[in-house]
Short mmCIF file of C-alpha atoms in Angstrom, two decimals:
data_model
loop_
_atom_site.label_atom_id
_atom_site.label_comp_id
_atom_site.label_asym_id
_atom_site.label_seq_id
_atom_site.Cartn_x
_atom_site.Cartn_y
_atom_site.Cartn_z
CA UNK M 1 1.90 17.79 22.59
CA UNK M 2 2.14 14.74 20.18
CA UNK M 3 1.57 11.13 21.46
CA UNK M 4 2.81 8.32 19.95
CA UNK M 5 1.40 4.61 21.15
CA UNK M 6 4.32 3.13 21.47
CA UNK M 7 4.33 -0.92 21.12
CA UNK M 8 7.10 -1.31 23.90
CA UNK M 9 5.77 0.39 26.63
CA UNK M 10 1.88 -0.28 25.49
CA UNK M 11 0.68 3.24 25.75
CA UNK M 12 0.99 6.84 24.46
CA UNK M 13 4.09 8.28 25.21
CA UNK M 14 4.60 12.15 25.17
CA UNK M 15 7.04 12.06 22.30
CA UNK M 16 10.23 14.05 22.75
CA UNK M 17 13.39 13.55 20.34
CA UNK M 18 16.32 12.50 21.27
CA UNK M 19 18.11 15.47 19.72
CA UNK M 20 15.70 18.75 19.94
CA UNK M 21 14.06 19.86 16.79
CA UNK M 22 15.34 16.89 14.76
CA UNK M 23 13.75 13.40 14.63
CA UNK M 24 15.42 10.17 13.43
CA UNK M 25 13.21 7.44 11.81
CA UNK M 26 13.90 3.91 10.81
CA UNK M 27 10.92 1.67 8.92
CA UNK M 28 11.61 -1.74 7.70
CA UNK M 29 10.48 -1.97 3.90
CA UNK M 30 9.95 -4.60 1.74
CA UNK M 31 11.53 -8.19 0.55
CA UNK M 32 11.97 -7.25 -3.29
CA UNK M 33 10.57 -10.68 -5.12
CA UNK M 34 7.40 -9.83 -5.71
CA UNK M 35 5.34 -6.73 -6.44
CA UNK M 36 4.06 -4.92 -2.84
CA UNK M 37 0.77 -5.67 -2.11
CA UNK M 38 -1.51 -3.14 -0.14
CA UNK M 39 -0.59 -4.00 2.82
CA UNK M 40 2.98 -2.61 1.88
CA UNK M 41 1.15 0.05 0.68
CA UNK M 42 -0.51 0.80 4.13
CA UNK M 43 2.59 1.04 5.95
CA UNK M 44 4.06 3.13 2.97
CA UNK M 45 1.36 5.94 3.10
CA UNK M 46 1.68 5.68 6.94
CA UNK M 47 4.96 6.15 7.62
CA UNK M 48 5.13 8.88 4.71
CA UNK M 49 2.10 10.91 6.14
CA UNK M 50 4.15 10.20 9.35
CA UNK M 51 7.14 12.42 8.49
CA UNK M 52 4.72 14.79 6.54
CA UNK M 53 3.44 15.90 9.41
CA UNK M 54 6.50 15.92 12.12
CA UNK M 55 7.75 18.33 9.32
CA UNK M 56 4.96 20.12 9.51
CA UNK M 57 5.25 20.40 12.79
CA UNK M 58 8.87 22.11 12.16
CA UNK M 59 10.69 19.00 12.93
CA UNK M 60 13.81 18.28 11.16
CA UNK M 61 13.29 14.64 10.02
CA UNK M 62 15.64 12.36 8.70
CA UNK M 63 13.31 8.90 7.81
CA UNK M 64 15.10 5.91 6.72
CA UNK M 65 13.31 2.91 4.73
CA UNK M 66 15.39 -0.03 3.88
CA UNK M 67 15.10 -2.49 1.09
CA UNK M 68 16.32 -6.48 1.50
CA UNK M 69 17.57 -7.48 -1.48
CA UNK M 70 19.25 -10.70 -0.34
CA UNK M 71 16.88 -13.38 1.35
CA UNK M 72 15.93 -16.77 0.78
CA UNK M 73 12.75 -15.62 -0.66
CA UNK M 74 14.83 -14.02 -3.74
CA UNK M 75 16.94 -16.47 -4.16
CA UNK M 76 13.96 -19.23 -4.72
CA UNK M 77 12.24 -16.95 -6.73
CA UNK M 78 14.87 -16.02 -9.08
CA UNK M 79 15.74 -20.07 -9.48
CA UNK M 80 12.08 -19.92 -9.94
CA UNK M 81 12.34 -17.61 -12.93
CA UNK M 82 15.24 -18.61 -14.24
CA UNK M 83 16.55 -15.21 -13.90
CA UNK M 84 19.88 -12.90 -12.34
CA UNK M 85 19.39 -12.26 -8.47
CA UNK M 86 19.96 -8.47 -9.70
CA UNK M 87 17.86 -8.50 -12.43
CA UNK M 88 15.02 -9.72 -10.35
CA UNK M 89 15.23 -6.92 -7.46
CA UNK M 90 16.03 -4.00 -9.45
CA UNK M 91 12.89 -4.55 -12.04
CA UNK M 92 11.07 -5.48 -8.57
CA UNK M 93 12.70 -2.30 -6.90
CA UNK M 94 11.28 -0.10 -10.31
CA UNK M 95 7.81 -1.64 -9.74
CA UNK M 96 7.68 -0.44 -6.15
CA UNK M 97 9.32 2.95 -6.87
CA UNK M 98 6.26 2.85 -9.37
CA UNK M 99 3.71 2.21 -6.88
CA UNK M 100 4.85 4.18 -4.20
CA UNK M 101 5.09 7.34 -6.73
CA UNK M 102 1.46 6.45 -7.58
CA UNK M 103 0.55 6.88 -3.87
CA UNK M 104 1.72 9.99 -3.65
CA UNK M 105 4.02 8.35 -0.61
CA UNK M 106 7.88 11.16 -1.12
CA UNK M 107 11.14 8.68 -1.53
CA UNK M 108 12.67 8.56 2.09
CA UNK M 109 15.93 10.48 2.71
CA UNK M 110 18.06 7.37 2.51
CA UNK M 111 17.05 3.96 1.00
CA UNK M 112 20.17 1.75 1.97
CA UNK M 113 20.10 -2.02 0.59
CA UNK M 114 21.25 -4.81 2.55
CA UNK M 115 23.74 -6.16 -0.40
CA UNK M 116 25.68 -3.17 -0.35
CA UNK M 117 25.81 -3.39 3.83
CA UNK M 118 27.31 -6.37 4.28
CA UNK M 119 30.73 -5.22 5.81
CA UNK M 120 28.50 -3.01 8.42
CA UNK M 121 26.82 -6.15 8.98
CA UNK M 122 30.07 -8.69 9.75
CA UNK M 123 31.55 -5.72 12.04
CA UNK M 124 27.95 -6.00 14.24
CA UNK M 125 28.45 -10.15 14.30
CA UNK M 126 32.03 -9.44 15.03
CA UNK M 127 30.84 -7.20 18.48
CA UNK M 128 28.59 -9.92 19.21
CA UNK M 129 31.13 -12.70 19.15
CA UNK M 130 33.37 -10.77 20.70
CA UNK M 131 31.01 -10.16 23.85
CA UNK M 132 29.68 -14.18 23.69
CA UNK M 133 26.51 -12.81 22.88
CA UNK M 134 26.67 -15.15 19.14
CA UNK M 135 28.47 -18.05 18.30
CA UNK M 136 29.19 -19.73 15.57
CA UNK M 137 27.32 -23.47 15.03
CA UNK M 138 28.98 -26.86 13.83
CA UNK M 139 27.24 -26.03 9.95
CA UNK M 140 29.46 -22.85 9.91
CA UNK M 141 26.52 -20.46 10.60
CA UNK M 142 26.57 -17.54 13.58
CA UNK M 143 23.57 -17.68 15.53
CA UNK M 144 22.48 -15.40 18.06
CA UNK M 145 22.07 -16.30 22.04
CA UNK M 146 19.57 -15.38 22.89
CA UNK M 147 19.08 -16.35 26.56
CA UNK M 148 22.39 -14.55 27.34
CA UNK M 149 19.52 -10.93 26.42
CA UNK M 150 17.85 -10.98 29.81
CA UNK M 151 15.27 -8.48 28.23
CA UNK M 152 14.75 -10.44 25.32
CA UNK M 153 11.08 -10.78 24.91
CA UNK M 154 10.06 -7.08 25.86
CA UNK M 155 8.80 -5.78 23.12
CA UNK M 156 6.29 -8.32 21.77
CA UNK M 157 5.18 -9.38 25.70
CA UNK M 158 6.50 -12.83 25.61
CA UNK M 159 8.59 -15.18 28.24
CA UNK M 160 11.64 -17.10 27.09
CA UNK M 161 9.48 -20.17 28.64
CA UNK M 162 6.50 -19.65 26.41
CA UNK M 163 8.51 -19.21 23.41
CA UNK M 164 10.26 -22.54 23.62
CA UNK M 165 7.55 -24.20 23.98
CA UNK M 166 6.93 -25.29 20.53
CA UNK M 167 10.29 -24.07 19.24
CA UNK M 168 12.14 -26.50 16.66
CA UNK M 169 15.71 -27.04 15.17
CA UNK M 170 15.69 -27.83 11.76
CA UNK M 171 17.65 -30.88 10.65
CA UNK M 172 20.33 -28.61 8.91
CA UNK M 173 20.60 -26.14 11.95
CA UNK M 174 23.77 -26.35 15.02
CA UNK M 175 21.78 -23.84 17.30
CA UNK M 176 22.75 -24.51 21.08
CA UNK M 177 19.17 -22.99 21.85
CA UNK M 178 16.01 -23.73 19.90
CA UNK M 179 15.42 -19.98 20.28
CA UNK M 180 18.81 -18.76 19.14
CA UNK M 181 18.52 -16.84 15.91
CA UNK M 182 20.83 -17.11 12.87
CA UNK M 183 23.11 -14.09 12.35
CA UNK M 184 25.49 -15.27 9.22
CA UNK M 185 24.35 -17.83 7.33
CA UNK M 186 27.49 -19.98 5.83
CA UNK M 187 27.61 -20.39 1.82
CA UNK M 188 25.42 -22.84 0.54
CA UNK M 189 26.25 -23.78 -3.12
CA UNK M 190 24.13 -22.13 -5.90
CA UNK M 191 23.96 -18.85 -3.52
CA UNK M 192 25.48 -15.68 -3.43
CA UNK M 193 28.08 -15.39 -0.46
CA UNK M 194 30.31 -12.54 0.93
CA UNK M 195 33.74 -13.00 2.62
CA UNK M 196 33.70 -12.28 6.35
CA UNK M 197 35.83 -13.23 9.66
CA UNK M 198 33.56 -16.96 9.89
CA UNK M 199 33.55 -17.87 6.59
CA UNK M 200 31.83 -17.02 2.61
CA UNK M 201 27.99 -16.94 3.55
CA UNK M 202 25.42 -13.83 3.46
CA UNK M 203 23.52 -12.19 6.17
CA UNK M 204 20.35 -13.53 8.28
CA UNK M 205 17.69 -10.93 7.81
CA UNK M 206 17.43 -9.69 11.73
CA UNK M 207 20.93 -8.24 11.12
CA UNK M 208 20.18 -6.24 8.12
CA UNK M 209 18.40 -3.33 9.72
CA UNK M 210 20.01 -3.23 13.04
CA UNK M 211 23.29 -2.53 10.78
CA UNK M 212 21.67 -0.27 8.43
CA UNK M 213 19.62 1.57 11.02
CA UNK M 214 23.14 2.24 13.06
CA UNK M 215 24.87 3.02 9.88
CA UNK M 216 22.04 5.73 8.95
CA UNK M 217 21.07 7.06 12.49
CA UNK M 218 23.43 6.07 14.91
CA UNK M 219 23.09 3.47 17.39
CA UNK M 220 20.15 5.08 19.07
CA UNK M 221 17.29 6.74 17.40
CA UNK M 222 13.85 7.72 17.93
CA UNK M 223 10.82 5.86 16.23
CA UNK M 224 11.27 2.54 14.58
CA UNK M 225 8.23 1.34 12.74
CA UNK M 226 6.62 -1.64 10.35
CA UNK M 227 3.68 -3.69 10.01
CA UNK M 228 2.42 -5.43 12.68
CA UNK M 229 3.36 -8.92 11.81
CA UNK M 230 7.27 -7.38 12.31
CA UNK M 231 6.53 -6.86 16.43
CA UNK M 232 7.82 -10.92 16.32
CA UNK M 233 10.34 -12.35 15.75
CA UNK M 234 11.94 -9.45 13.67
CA UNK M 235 11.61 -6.61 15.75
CA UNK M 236 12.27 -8.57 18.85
CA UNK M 237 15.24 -9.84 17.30
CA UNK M 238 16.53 -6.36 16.00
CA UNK M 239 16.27 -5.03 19.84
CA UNK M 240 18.83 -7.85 21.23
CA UNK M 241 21.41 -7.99 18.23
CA UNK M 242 21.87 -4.27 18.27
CA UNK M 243 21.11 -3.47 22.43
CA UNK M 244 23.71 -6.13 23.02
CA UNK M 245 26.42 -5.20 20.58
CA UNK M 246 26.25 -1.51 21.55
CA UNK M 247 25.21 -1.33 25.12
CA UNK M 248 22.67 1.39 24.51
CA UNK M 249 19.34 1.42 23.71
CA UNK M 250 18.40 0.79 20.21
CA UNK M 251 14.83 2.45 19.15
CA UNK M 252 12.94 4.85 21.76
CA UNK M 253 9.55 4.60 20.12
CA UNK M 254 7.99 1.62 18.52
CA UNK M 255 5.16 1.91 16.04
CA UNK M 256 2.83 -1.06 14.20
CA UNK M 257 0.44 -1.00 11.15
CA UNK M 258 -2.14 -2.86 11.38
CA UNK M 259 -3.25 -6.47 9.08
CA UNK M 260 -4.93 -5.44 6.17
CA UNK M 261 -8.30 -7.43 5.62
CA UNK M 262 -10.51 -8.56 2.73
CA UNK M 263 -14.16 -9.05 3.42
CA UNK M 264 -13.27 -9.58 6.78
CA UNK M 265 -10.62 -12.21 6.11
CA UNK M 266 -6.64 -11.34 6.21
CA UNK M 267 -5.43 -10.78 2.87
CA UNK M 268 -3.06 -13.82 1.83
CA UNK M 269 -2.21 -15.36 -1.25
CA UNK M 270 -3.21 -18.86 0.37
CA UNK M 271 -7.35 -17.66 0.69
CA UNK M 272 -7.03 -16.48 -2.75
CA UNK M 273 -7.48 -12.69 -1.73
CA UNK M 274 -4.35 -11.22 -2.29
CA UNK M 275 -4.19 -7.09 -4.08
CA UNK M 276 -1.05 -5.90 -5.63
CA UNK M 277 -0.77 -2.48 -5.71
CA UNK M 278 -0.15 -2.75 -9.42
CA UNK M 279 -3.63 -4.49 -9.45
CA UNK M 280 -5.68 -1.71 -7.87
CA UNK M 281 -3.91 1.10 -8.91
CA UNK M 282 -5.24 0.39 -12.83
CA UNK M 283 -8.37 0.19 -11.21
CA UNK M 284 -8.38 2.87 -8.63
CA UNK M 285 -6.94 6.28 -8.76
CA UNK M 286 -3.74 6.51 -6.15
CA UNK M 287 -5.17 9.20 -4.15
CA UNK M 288 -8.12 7.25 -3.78
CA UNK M 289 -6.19 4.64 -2.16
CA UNK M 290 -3.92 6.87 0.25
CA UNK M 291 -7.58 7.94 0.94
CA UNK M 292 -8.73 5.18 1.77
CA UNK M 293 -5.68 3.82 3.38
CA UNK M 294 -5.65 7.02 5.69
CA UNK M 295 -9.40 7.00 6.36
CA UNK M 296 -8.97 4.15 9.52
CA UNK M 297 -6.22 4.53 12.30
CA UNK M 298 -3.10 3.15 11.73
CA UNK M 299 -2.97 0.69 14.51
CA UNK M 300 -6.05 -1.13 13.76
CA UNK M 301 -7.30 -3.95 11.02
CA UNK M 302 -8.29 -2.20 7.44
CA UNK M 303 -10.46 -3.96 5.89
CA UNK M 304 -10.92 -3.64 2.01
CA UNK M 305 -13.89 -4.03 -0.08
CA UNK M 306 -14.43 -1.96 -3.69
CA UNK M 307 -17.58 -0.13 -2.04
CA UNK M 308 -15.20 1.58 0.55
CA UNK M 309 -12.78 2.51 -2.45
CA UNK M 310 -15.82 4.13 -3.79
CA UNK M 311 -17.07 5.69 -0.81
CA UNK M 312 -13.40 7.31 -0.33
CA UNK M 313 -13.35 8.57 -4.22
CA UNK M 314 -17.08 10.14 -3.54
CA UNK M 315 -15.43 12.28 -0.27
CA UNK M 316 -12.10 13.12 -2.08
CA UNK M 317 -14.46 14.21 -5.06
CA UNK M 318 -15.97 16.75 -2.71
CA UNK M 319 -13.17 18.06 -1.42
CA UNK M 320 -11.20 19.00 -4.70
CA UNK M 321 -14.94 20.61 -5.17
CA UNK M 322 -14.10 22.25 -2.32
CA UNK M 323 -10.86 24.03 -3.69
CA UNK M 324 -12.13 24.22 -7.47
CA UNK M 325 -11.85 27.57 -8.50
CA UNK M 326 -10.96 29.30 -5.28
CA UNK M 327 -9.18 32.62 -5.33
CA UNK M 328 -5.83 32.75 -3.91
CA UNK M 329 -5.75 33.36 -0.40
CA UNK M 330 -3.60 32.67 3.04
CA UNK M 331 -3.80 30.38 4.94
CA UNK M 332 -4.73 30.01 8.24
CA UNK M 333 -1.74 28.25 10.05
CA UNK M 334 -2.93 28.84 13.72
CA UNK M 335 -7.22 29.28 13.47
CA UNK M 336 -9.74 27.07 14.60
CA UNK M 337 -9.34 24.40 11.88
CA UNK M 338 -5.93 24.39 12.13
CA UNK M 339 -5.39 23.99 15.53
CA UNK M 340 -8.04 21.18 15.89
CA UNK M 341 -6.47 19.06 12.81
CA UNK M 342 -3.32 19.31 15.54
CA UNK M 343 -5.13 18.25 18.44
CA UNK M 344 -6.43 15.07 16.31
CA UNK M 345 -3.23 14.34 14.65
CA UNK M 346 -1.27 14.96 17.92
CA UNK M 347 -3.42 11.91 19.23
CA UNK M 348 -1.46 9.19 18.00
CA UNK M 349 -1.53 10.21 14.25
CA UNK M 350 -5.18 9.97 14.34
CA UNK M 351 -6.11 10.32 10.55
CA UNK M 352 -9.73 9.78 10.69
CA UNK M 353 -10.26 12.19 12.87
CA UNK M 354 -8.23 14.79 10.98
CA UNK M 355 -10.35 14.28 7.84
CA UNK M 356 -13.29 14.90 9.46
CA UNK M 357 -11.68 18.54 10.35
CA UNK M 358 -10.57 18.80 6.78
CA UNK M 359 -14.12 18.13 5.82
CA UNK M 360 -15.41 20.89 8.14
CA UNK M 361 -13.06 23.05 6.25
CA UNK M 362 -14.67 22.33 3.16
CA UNK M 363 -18.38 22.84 4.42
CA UNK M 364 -17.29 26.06 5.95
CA UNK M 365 -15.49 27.00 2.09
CA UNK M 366 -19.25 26.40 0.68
CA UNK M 367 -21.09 28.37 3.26
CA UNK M 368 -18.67 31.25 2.51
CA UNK M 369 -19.58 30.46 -1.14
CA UNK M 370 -22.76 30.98 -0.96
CA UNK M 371 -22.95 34.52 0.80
CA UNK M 372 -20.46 35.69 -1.95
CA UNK M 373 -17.13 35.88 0.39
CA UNK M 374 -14.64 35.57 -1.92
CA UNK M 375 -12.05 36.70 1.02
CA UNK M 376 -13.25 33.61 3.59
CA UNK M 377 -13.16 31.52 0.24
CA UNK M 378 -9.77 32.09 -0.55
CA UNK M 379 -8.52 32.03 3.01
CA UNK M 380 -10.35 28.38 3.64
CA UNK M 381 -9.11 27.01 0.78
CA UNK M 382 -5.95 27.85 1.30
CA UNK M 383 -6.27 26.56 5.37
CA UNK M 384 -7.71 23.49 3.61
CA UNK M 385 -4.73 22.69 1.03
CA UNK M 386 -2.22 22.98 3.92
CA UNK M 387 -3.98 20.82 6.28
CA UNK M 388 -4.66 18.39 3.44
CA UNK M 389 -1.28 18.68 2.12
CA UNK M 390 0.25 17.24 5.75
CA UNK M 391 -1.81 13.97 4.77
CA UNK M 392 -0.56 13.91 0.90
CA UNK M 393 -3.44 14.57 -0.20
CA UNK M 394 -5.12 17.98 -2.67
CA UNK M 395 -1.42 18.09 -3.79
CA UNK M 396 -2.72 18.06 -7.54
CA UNK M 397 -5.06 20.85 -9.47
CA UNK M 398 -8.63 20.35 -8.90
CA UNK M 399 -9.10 19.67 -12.69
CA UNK M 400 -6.09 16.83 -12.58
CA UNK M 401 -8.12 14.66 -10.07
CA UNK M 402 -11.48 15.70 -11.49
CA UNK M 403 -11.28 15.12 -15.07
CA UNK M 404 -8.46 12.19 -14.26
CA UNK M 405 -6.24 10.51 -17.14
CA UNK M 406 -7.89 9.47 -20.45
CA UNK M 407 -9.43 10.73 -23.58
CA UNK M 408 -9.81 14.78 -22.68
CA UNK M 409 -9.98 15.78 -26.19
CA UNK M 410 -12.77 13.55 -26.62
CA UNK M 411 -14.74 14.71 -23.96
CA UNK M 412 -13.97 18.13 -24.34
CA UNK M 413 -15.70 17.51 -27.98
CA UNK M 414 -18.32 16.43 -26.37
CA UNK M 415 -19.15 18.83 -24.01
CA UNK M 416 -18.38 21.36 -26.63
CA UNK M 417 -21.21 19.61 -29.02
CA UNK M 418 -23.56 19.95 -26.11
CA UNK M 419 -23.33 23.54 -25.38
CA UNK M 420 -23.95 24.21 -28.52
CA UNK M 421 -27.36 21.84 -28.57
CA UNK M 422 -28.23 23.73 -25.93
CA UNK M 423 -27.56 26.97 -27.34
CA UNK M 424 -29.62 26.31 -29.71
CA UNK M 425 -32.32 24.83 -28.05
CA UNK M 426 -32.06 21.30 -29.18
CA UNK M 427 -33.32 20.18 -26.00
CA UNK M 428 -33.32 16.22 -27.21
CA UNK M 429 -29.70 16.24 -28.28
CA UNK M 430 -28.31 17.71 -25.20
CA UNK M 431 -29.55 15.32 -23.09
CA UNK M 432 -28.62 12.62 -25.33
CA UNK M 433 -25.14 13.54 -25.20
CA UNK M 434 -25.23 14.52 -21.75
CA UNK M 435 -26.42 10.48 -21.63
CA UNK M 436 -23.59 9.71 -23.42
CA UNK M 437 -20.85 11.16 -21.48
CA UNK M 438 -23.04 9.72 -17.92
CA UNK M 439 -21.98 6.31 -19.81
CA UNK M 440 -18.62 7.46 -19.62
CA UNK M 441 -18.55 8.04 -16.40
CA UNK M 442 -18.21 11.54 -17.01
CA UNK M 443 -20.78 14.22 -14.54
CA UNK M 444 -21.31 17.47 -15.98
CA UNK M 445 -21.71 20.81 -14.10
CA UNK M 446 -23.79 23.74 -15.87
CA UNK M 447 -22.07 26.67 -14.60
CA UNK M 448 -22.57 30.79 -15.22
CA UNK M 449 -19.30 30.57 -17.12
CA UNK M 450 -19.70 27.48 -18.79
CA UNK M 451 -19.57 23.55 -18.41
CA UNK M 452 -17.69 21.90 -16.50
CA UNK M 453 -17.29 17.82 -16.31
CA UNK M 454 -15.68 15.47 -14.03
CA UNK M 455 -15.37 11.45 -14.10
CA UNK M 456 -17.60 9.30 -11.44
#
């Protein structure tokens, strides 16, 4: 049966839904001021190849992925840019919906936004005043308390004794605890502020998803998930605001992406290594990515480097090969292959481990190739496009990937010219323009039936 690692009980949990057949998933998303970078798009393709595959278990899913579009963050950069608050997130929101589209990564069933939460948000504060579990500071901000949580510190492994060590009030802050947490955060002038029961002021982020995760799958769900640096204090924090204002447990399973790395370093804009999405996706093809993003487990560091981009186009290459021109067929939904990409998948989402069954697939579809089975063809490649297709990936035509965006009609010309040198036996001038299109990055394929080209 599937295991998940799950972060709060630090191992592999048998995973069994709270409701049967139907699984409900929560993952924070992204701070809209900027465009994502690939670590974003790590926990994007994760959580999307995720709820691929429950479904393809026969789960019914229901997978959640906020947006914050209020935060300190977008309120400095829009003074930065001299723009509208709104006019900042929604071209941001655009570029992400751009980039995740790009990864092949489905939109989630609901998308809620924190701006248009807010009155699910004051109701949670209210529960939490209301049970002394927040209070409201001289400066007009709610913070939580947290020392009134005895299991505060659970999920990321830390005592309430280590973390004040080290903990600070800032000079504008009425906290009672240095650990307390801010819930509400009173108007400020220049900001945008909502009415609620303690004053004009707009949400703290911790608050955000616990009331948007309630709102969308109740006050208990199943698998809660987000990059790694989340575990503390967001995570934490989302645990005691919404275990203490509903007396019930919040998330059952907790899952964490791991850092993405450059060279061995973390990526971060301070070491001068920092990849948009937008930056590598006019470089790279967005399969090539998910590839690549897929190709190491979730859990651990990725580290990037453009050899391993090219490594992972070089494998996907030979798997569309795989499928190119493969007679229809059925697939196999319970053989061999199919039953060992479960086993590996069922392992924690291991993805590494399913490509290399995927790639066994594809060596088998060549082997039946070659002793003229169209039947086993047909049947493989069909086994091989399912299996594939719970990962997001083969979802295109062979050619579509192959031959990839750009000047066809040129090429085509091209190859055209050069059948016909060779036709006619003008040795010299096919392999010049066979040189030619190599420039291109364009690899040609002398066929029975004709030529057929791909790009590098």
């Amino acid at each position: 049966m599937l295991k998940i690692y799950n972060t709060l009980t630090r191992a592999k949990d048998p995973f069994v839904p709270l409701e049967p057949g139907h699984v409900r998933i929560y993952v924070c998303g992204v701070t809209v001021y900027d465009r994502c970078h690939l670590g974003h798009g790590r926990v994007f393709v994760v959580f999307d190849t995720v709820v691929r595959y429950l479904r393809y278990l026969g789960y019914r899913v229901t997978y959640v992925r906020n947006i914050t579009d209020i935060d300190d963050k977008i309120i400095r950069r829009a003074e930065e840019n001299g723009e509208d608050i709104a006019a900042l997130t929604e071209r941001t929101i655009a570029a992400m919906e751009e980039d995740t589209a790009a990864l092949f990564v489905a939109p989630p069933d609901h998308e809620p936004r924190a701006t248009r939460h807010i009155d699910h948000m004051t109701a949670m504060i209210e529960q939490l005043v209301a049970k002394d579990y927040a209070y409201q500071g001289r400066n007009g901000d709610v913070y939580f308390h947290v020392r009134r949580f005895p299991r505060y510190g659970r999920l990321s492994g830390r005592s309430l004794d280590d973390l004040r060590v080290g903990a600070r009030v800032e000079a504008d802050e009425a906290k009672d605890d240095p650990l307390d947490f801010v819930l509400w955060k009173s108007a400020r002038s220049h900001e945008p502020a909502w009415p609620s029961p303690f004053g004009p002021g707009r949400p703290g982020w911790h608050i955000e998803c616990s009331a948007m995760a309630a709102h969308c799958l109740g006050n208990h769900f199943d698998i809660h998930g987000g990059g790694l640096d989340l575990t503390f204090p967001h995570h934490e924090n989302e645990i005691a605001q919404s275990e203490a204002a509903n007396d019930e447990p919040f998330a059952d399973t907790w899952m964490h992406v791991g850092f993405v790395r450059t060279n061995g370093e973390k990526m971060a804009k301070s070491l001068g290594n920092f990849r948009t999405l937008r930056d590598l996706l006019t470089v790279f093809d967005g399969e090539v990515l998910r590839y690549f993003l897929l190709a190491s487990h979730y859990r651990g560091p990725l580290n990037y480097d453009d050899e391993s981009i090219a490594q992972c186009r070089e494998a996907l290459t030979r798997l569309y090969q795989a499928v190119k021109d493969a007679p229809e067929g059925v697939a196999e939904t319970d053989g061999d292959y199919a039953r060992r990409f479960r086993a590996v998948m069922d392992d924690d989402f291991n993805t590494p481990g399913a490509l290399a069954v995927l790639f066994e697939v594809g060596h088998a579809i060549q082997r039946a190739r070659e002793q003229g089975d169209s039947l086993a063809v047909g049947r493989l490649a069909a086994t091989l496009r399912l299996l594939a297709g719970t990962l997001g990936l083969l979802l295109r035509p062979p050619a579509a990937f192959l031959q990839g965006i750009g000047d066809h009609e040129d090429i085509e010309a091209l190859v055209a010219l050069r059948d016909q040198a060779r036709r006619e036996r003008q040795w010299a001038r096919s392999d010049a323009l066979r040189d030619e299109l190599k420039a291109r990055g364009i690899v040609l394929e002398d066929t029975p039936t004709g030529t057929v080209w791909r790009r590098v």
